[in-house]
Structures are given as structure tokens and as C-alpha cells.
PDB file of C-alpha atoms in Angstrom:
ATOM      1  CA  MET A   1     -94.339-176.919  73.159  1.00 41.00           C
ATOM      2  CA  GLY A   2     -96.750-179.670  74.102  1.00 52.00           C
ATOM      3  CA  ALA A   3     -99.727-180.872  72.085  1.00 57.00           C
ATOM      4  CA  ASP A   4    -102.128-178.843  74.237  1.00 67.00           C
ATOM      5  CA  ALA A   5    -100.204-175.634  73.561  1.00 67.00           C
ATOM      6  CA  LYS A   6    -100.362-176.337  69.825  1.00 81.00           C
ATOM      7  CA  TYR A   7    -104.127-176.747  70.064  1.00 93.00           C
ATOM      8  CA  ALA A   8    -104.375-173.485  72.018  1.00 94.00           C
ATOM      9  CA  ASP A   9    -102.361-171.708  69.317  1.00 94.00           C
ATOM     10  CA  ALA A  10    -104.560-173.238  66.617  1.00 96.00           C
ATOM     11  CA  TYR A  11    -107.761-172.066  68.320  1.00 97.00           C
ATOM     12  CA  SER A  12    -106.269-168.633  68.904  1.00 97.00           C
ATOM     13  CA  SER A  13    -105.163-168.344  65.261  1.00 97.00           C
ATOM     14  CA  ARG A  14    -108.537-169.454  63.949  1.00 98.00           C
ATOM     15  CA  GLY A  15    -110.220-167.019  66.329  1.00 98.00           C
ATOM     16  CA  ALA A  16    -108.046-164.207  64.977  1.00 97.00           C
ATOM     17  CA  ALA A  17    -109.017-165.151  61.413  1.00 98.00           C
ATOM     18  CA  LEU A  18    -112.709-165.143  62.345  1.00 98.00           C
ATOM     19  CA  LEU A  19    -112.293-161.816  64.139  1.00 97.00           C
ATOM     20  CA  SER A  20    -110.685-160.262  61.052  1.00 96.00           C
ATOM     21  CA  LYS A  21    -113.745-161.312  59.028  1.00 97.00           C
ATOM     22  CA  GLY A  22    -116.174-159.856  61.569  1.00 96.00           C
ATOM     23  CA  TYR A  23    -117.373-163.188  62.979  1.00 98.00           C
ATOM     24  CA  ASN A  24    -117.142-162.069  66.585  1.00 98.00           C
ATOM     25  CA  ASP A  25    -119.197-164.874  68.147  1.00 98.00           C
ATOM     26  CA  GLY A  26    -117.192-167.607  66.436  1.00 98.00           C
ATOM     27  CA  ALA A  27    -113.974-165.820  67.326  1.00 98.00           C
ATOM     28  CA  ILE A  28    -114.975-165.603  70.989  1.00 98.00           C
ATOM     29  CA  THR A  29    -115.760-169.338  71.001  1.00 98.00           C
ATOM     30  CA  ASP A  30    -112.288-170.126  69.650  1.00 98.00           C
ATOM     31  CA  PHE A  31    -110.568-167.734  72.060  1.00 98.00           C
ATOM     32  CA  ASN A  32    -112.479-169.375  74.923  1.00 98.00           C
ATOM     33  CA  GLN A  33    -111.132-172.763  73.814  1.00 97.00           C
ATOM     34  CA  ALA A  34    -107.581-171.437  73.527  1.00 98.00           C
ATOM     35  CA  ILE A  35    -107.779-169.967  77.033  1.00 98.00           C
ATOM     36  CA  ARG A  36    -109.328-173.144  78.448  1.00 97.00           C
ATOM     37  CA  ILE A  37    -106.386-175.145  77.075  1.00 96.00           C
ATOM     38  CA  ASP A  38    -103.738-172.541  77.957  1.00 96.00           C
ATOM     39  CA  PRO A  39    -104.842-169.906  80.502  1.00 97.00           C
ATOM     40  CA  LYS A  40    -101.672-167.890  79.766  1.00 96.00           C
ATOM     41  CA  GLN A  41    -102.597-167.378  76.093  1.00 95.00           C
ATOM     42  CA  ILE A  42    -102.203-163.565  76.182  1.00 97.00           C
ATOM     43  CA  ASP A  43    -103.155-162.881  72.573  1.00 97.00           C
ATOM     44  CA  ALA A  44    -106.362-164.867  73.026  1.00 98.00           C
ATOM     45  CA  TYR A  45    -107.368-162.527  75.872  1.00 99.00           C
ATOM     46  CA  VAL A  46    -106.449-159.441  73.833  1.00 98.00           C
ATOM     47  CA  ASN A  47    -108.300-160.616  70.737  1.00 98.00           C
ATOM     48  CA  ARG A  48    -111.311-161.817  72.715  1.00 99.00           C
ATOM     49  CA  GLY A  49    -111.371-158.361  74.275  1.00 98.00           C
ATOM     50  CA  LEU A  50    -111.467-156.800  70.809  1.00 98.00           C
ATOM     51  CA  ALA A  51    -114.287-159.116  69.710  1.00 98.00           C
ATOM     52  CA  ARG A  52    -116.194-158.065  72.813  1.00 98.00           C
ATOM     53  CA  VAL A  53    -115.566-154.378  72.044  1.00 98.00           C
ATOM     54  CA  HIS A  54    -117.061-155.013  68.587  1.00 98.00           C
ATOM     55  CA  LYS A  55    -120.121-156.473  70.332  1.00 98.00           C
ATOM     56  CA  SER A  56    -120.283-153.490  72.747  1.00 98.00           C
ATOM     57  CA  ASP A  57    -119.639-155.845  75.683  1.00 98.00           C
ATOM     58  CA  PHE A  58    -117.238-153.355  77.234  1.00 98.00           C
ATOM     59  CA  ASP A  59    -117.213-154.692  80.784  1.00 98.00           C
ATOM     60  CA  GLN A  60    -116.173-158.186  79.689  1.00 99.00           C
ATOM     61  CA  ALA A  61    -113.662-156.714  77.236  1.00 98.00           C
ATOM     62  CA  LEU A  62    -112.104-154.813  80.124  1.00 98.00           C
ATOM     63  CA  VAL A  63    -111.830-158.071  82.096  1.00 98.00           C
ATOM     64  CA  ASP A  64    -109.954-159.630  79.160  1.00 99.00           C
ATOM     65  CA  TYR A  65    -107.560-156.706  78.767  1.00 99.00           C
ATOM     66  CA  ASP A  66    -106.931-156.579  82.518  1.00 98.00           C
ATOM     67  CA  LYS A  67    -106.106-160.307  82.503  1.00 99.00           C
ATOM     68  CA  ALA A  68    -103.733-159.891  79.552  1.00 99.00           C
ATOM     69  CA  ILE A  69    -101.982-157.006  81.324  1.00 99.00           C
ATOM     70  CA  SER A  70    -101.709-159.043  84.529  1.00 98.00           C
ATOM     71  CA  LEU A  71     -99.932-161.744  82.499  1.00 98.00           C
ATOM     72  CA  ASP A  72     -97.749-159.247  80.612  1.00 98.00           C
ATOM     73  CA  PRO A  73     -97.807-155.617  81.826  1.00 98.00           C
ATOM     74  CA  LYS A  74     -95.738-154.613  78.780  1.00 98.00           C
ATOM     75  CA  HIS A  75     -98.216-155.872  76.172  1.00 98.00           C
ATOM     76  CA  ALA A  76     -98.872-152.735  74.093  1.00 98.00           C
ATOM     77  CA  GLY A  77    -101.886-154.260  72.351  1.00 98.00           C
ATOM     78  CA  ALA A  78    -103.605-154.927  75.669  1.00 98.00           C
ATOM     79  CA  HIS A  79    -103.146-151.300  76.736  1.00 99.00           C
ATOM     80  CA  ASN A  80    -104.420-150.123  73.348  1.00 98.00           C
ATOM     81  CA  GLY A  81    -107.446-152.396  73.773  1.00 98.00           C
ATOM     82  CA  ARG A  82    -108.120-151.117  77.254  1.00 98.00           C
ATOM     83  CA  GLY A  83    -107.985-147.624  75.760  1.00 98.00           C
ATOM     84  CA  LEU A  84    -110.673-148.666  73.262  1.00 98.00           C
ATOM     85  CA  VAL A  85    -112.901-149.740  76.138  1.00 98.00           C
ATOM     86  CA  TRP A  86    -112.467-146.465  78.032  1.00 98.00           C
ATOM     87  CA  PHE A  87    -113.029-144.466  74.838  1.00 98.00           C
ATOM     88  CA  SER A  88    -116.192-146.450  74.081  1.00 97.00           C
ATOM     89  CA  LYS A  89    -117.441-145.836  77.612  1.00 97.00           C
ATOM     90  CA  GLY A  90    -116.904-142.086  77.170  1.00 97.00           C
ATOM     91  CA  GLU A  91    -113.924-141.930  79.537  1.00 98.00           C
ATOM     92  CA  THR A  92    -111.654-140.155  77.090  1.00 98.00           C
ATOM     93  CA  GLU A  93    -108.897-139.109  79.493  1.00 98.00           C
ATOM     94  CA  ARG A  94    -108.526-142.692  80.747  1.00 98.00           C
ATOM     95  CA  ALA A  95    -108.411-143.842  77.133  1.00 98.00           C
ATOM     96  CA  ILE A  96    -105.604-141.393  76.351  1.00 99.00           C
ATOM     97  CA  ALA A  97    -103.631-142.656  79.363  1.00 99.00           C
ATOM     98  CA  GLU A  98    -103.889-146.224  78.026  1.00 98.00           C
ATOM     99  CA  TYR A  99    -102.931-145.173  74.494  1.00 98.00           C
ATOM    100  CA  ASP A 100     -99.941-143.324  75.979  1.00 99.00           C
ATOM    101  CA  LYS A 101     -98.849-146.555  77.709  1.00 99.00           C
ATOM    102  CA  ALA A 102     -99.262-148.540  74.495  1.00 99.00           C
ATOM    103  CA  ILE A 103     -97.170-146.011  72.567  1.00 99.00           C
ATOM    104  CA  ASP A 104     -94.498-145.902  75.288  1.00 99.00           C
ATOM    105  CA  LEU A 105     -94.254-149.697  75.163  1.00 98.00           C
ATOM    106  CA  ASP A 106     -94.299-149.895  71.357  1.00 98.00           C
ATOM    107  CA  PRO A 107     -93.669-146.620  69.493  1.00 98.00           C
ATOM    108  CA  LYS A 108     -94.538-148.404  66.219  1.00 98.00           C
ATOM    109  CA  GLN A 109     -98.120-149.114  67.391  1.00 96.00           C
ATOM    110  CA  ALA A 110     -99.945-147.249  64.570  1.00 97.00           C
ATOM    111  CA  ASP A 111    -103.390-148.169  65.899  1.00 97.00           C
ATOM    112  CA  ALA A 112    -102.607-146.638  69.293  1.00 98.00           C
ATOM    113  CA  TYR A 113    -101.648-143.346  67.620  1.00 98.00           C
ATOM    114  CA  SER A 114    -104.794-143.426  65.508  1.00 97.00           C
ATOM    115  CA  ASN A 115    -106.983-144.240  68.507  1.00 98.00           C
ATOM    116  CA  ARG A 116    -105.364-141.527  70.607  1.00 98.00           C
ATOM    117  CA  GLY A 117    -105.958-139.129  67.733  1.00 97.00           C
ATOM    118  CA  LEU A 118    -109.671-139.928  67.914  1.00 97.00           C
ATOM    119  CA  ALA A 119    -109.627-139.227  71.636  1.00 98.00           C
ATOM    120  CA  TRP A 120    -107.848-135.894  71.126  1.00 97.00           C
ATOM    121  CA  ARG A 121    -110.353-135.016  68.422  1.00 95.00           C
ATOM    122  CA  ARG A 122    -113.271-135.825  70.724  1.00 95.00           C
ATOM    123  CA  MET A 123    -111.762-133.451  73.278  1.00 95.00           C
ATOM    124  CA  GLY A 124    -111.442-130.709  70.651  1.00 93.00           C
ATOM    125  CA  HIS A 125    -107.637-130.856  70.398  1.00 94.00           C
ATOM    126  CA  VAL A 126    -107.522-130.987  66.608  1.00 93.00           C
ATOM    127  CA  ASP A 127    -103.788-130.195  66.358  1.00 93.00           C
ATOM    128  CA  ARG A 128    -102.880-133.065  68.681  1.00 96.00           C
ATOM    129  CA  ALA A 129    -105.260-135.343  66.787  1.00 95.00           C
ATOM    130  CA  MET A 130    -103.651-134.403  63.479  1.00 94.00           C
ATOM    131  CA  ALA A 131    -100.173-135.098  64.861  1.00 96.00           C
ATOM    132  CA  ASP A 132    -101.259-138.561  66.012  1.00 97.00           C
ATOM    133  CA  PHE A 133    -102.977-139.387  62.715  1.00 94.00           C
ATOM    134  CA  ASP A 134     -99.865-138.231  60.846  1.00 95.00           C
ATOM    135  CA  GLN A 135     -97.697-140.447  63.059  1.00 97.00           C
ATOM    136  CA  ALA A 136     -99.993-143.440  62.507  1.00 96.00           C
ATOM    137  CA  ILE A 137     -99.812-142.884  58.747  1.00 95.00           C
ATOM    138  CA  SER A 138     -96.009-142.544  58.825  1.00 96.00           C
ATOM    139  CA  ILE A 139     -95.819-145.920  60.587  1.00 97.00           C
ATOM    140  CA  ASP A 140     -98.431-147.614  58.391  1.00 96.00           C
ATOM    141  CA  SER A 141     -99.228-145.707  55.212  1.00 93.00           C
ATOM    142  CA  LYS A 142    -102.071-148.147  54.437  1.00 94.00           C
ATOM    143  CA  ASN A 143    -103.890-147.514  57.733  1.00 92.00           C
ATOM    144  CA  ALA A 144    -107.295-146.566  56.301  1.00 93.00           C
ATOM    145  CA  HIS A 145    -108.713-145.540  59.684  1.00 92.00           C
ATOM    146  CA  ALA A 146    -105.882-143.073  60.261  1.00 92.00           C
ATOM    147  CA  HIS A 147    -106.336-141.559  56.794  1.00 92.00           C
ATOM    148  CA  TYR A 148    -110.105-141.246  57.227  1.00 93.00           C
ATOM    149  CA  ASN A 149    -109.851-139.815  60.730  1.00 91.00           C
ATOM    150  CA  ARG A 150    -107.169-137.368  59.631  1.00 92.00           C
ATOM    151  CA  GLY A 151    -109.529-136.110  56.947  1.00 90.00           C
ATOM    152  CA  MET A 152    -112.304-135.696  59.508  1.00 90.00           C
ATOM    153  CA  ALA A 153    -109.933-133.775  61.798  1.00 87.00           C
ATOM    154  CA  VAL A 154    -108.974-131.463  58.924  1.00 88.00           C
ATOM    155  CA  ARG A 155    -112.644-130.820  58.320  1.00 87.00           C
ATOM    156  CA  GLN A 156    -113.267-130.194  62.021  1.00 83.00           C
ATOM    157  CA  GLY A 157    -110.352-127.755  62.078  1.00 79.00           C
ATOM    158  CA  ARG A 158    -111.707-125.871  59.075  1.00 78.00           C
ATOM    159  CA  ARG A 159    -115.128-125.559  60.670  1.00 69.00           C
ATOM    160  CA  ARG A 160    -113.615-124.280  63.882  1.00 63.00           C
ATOM    161  CA  SER A 161    -111.451-121.828  61.969  1.00 56.00           C
ATOM    162  CA  ARG A 162    -114.462-120.460  60.033  1.00 52.00           C
ATOM    163  CA  HIS A 163    -116.468-120.183  63.235  1.00 48.00           C
ATOM    164  CA  ASP A 164    -113.644-118.283  64.956  1.00 43.00           C
ATOM    165  CA  ARG A 165    -113.531-115.716  62.126  1.00 41.00           C
ATOM    166  CA  LEU A 166    -117.251-114.908  62.371  1.00 38.00           C
ATOM    167  CA  GLN A 167    -118.449-111.929  64.333  1.00 41.00           C
ATOM    168  CA  PRO A 168    -121.442-112.502  66.646  1.00 47.00           C
ATOM    169  CA  GLY A 169    -123.900-110.889  64.198  1.00 41.00           C
ATOM    170  CA  ASP A 170    -122.419-112.737  61.239  1.00 36.00           C
ATOM    171  CA  GLN A 171    -123.169-116.154  62.621  1.00 41.00           C
ATOM    172  CA  SER A 172    -126.937-116.109  62.125  1.00 41.00           C
ATOM    173  CA  ARG A 173    -126.704-114.549  58.619  1.00 37.00           C
ATOM    174  CA  SER A 174    -124.050-116.894  57.373  1.00 42.00           C
ATOM    175  CA  GLN A 175    -125.246-120.058  59.067  1.00 47.00           C
ATOM    176  CA  LYS A 176    -127.706-120.967  56.314  1.00 43.00           C
ATOM    177  CA  HIS A 177    -125.173-120.193  53.575  1.00 46.00           C
ATOM    178  CA  ARG A 178    -122.449-122.195  55.354  1.00 51.00           C
ATOM    179  CA  CYS A 179    -124.720-125.210  55.848  1.00 44.00           C
ATOM    180  CA  VAL A 180    -125.686-125.185  52.174  1.00 43.00           C
ATOM    181  CA  GLN A 181    -122.041-124.884  51.079  1.00 50.00           C
ATOM    182  CA  GLU A 182    -120.874-127.688  53.400  1.00 51.00           C
ATOM    183  CA  SER A 183    -123.695-129.922  52.198  1.00 43.00           C
ATOM    184  CA  ARG A 184    -122.757-129.257  48.579  1.00 41.00           C
ATOM    185  CA  THR A 185    -119.116-130.040  49.351  1.00 44.00           C
ATOM    186  CA  ASP A 186    -120.056-133.255  51.185  1.00 44.00           C
ATOM    187  CA  LEU A 187    -122.049-134.347  48.136  1.00 42.00           C
ATOM    188  CA  GLY A 188    -119.140-133.606  45.811  1.00 42.00           C
ATOM    189  CA  CYS A 189    -120.756-130.532  44.243  1.00 40.00           C
ATOM    190  CA  GLN A 190    -118.550-127.704  43.081  1.00 40.00           C
ATOM    191  CA  GLY A 191    -119.192-123.975  42.763  1.00 41.00           C
TER     192      GLY A 191
END
């Protein structure tokens, strides 16, 4: 590895550290430097894409993920990132296709399972969402996003189940009571 490659790795590593702290602009600057020094720095493209997703710059994030995939079509993180872009743009089915690719390439990609679970949940497929959140948690038991999103899916499933049990005339009578009860539960009230 030449001196330039070491500098590219250093910029990419510092960018990743900044990204993990939420300093997206500084991270992007470092990823730009890493890519300028070494245009084949795949992780710099992937991480710059994530920083751009955090900034809601989805079109440029997609450019980064596409470039990473052109350099390494089997990079699971790049496919997961591209899924994030499609999900953020409201193209849920395209997002699921990317998460599927990420999982096929790396079955231990907990974030891809968690992200796909969110997509399934958005589409109303609570059982599929739960299965993906469970898989993410089995891979990484400390994945806070998977735990949180699993809890939200459980709640969504309960609401749907209650709604399905209501008769048409029951809905208007019980709606006020249900809203009050759910609000009390959300606030931690009992009884």
C-alpha cells in the first residue's frame, strides 16, 4: 500500500468517526478527500452515501451507492444503503429489492433485516416485519433500532387486531374509548 492509499484510508476512517457522531458535513469532506486520493475507496462512497441520506440529499446518495456497486457489485452495505434511499423516496418495493440483495450477499447484515422490516411495516405486512426485526435482533441483540421497530410493529399489529374484531357500528362508539386507553398506555398510565 502506497502513501497515498494510507492517506485515503485515514480520511475514510476519520470520516466514519465523524459520521458516527452525526457530523455529516465534516464526514462528507473527509470522504471526498479519500475518494480524491483513491477513487476506488468503496467504503468512502458507501459512508458518504449514508451521510447524504442523513442530510436528505437522496439523489447524491444514490450516485454514491451506484458508484460503490459498480466497483463491487457484491458489497452488501452498498445495496442496503441504496435501499435506504429508495425507502426515503417512498419507493418501498424498490427498497425491499435492495435489502433482499444485501441479505443475499451477507445474511448477517442485521441492519438490512431491520430496514426491510420497516419497509414491510410501511406496506402493512406486520408479520413479515416482525420476522425481519426478530432476525436482526438474533444477529445483533444490541441493535436498538430493531428492538424499537419491533415494538412499534407489535403495537401496529395489536391495533389492527382490535380494529378487525370491531363490528361496523362498534367502531364509532368505541373509538373515543380506544383513543383514551391508547393515550393512557402511551403515557405509562395503568388501569
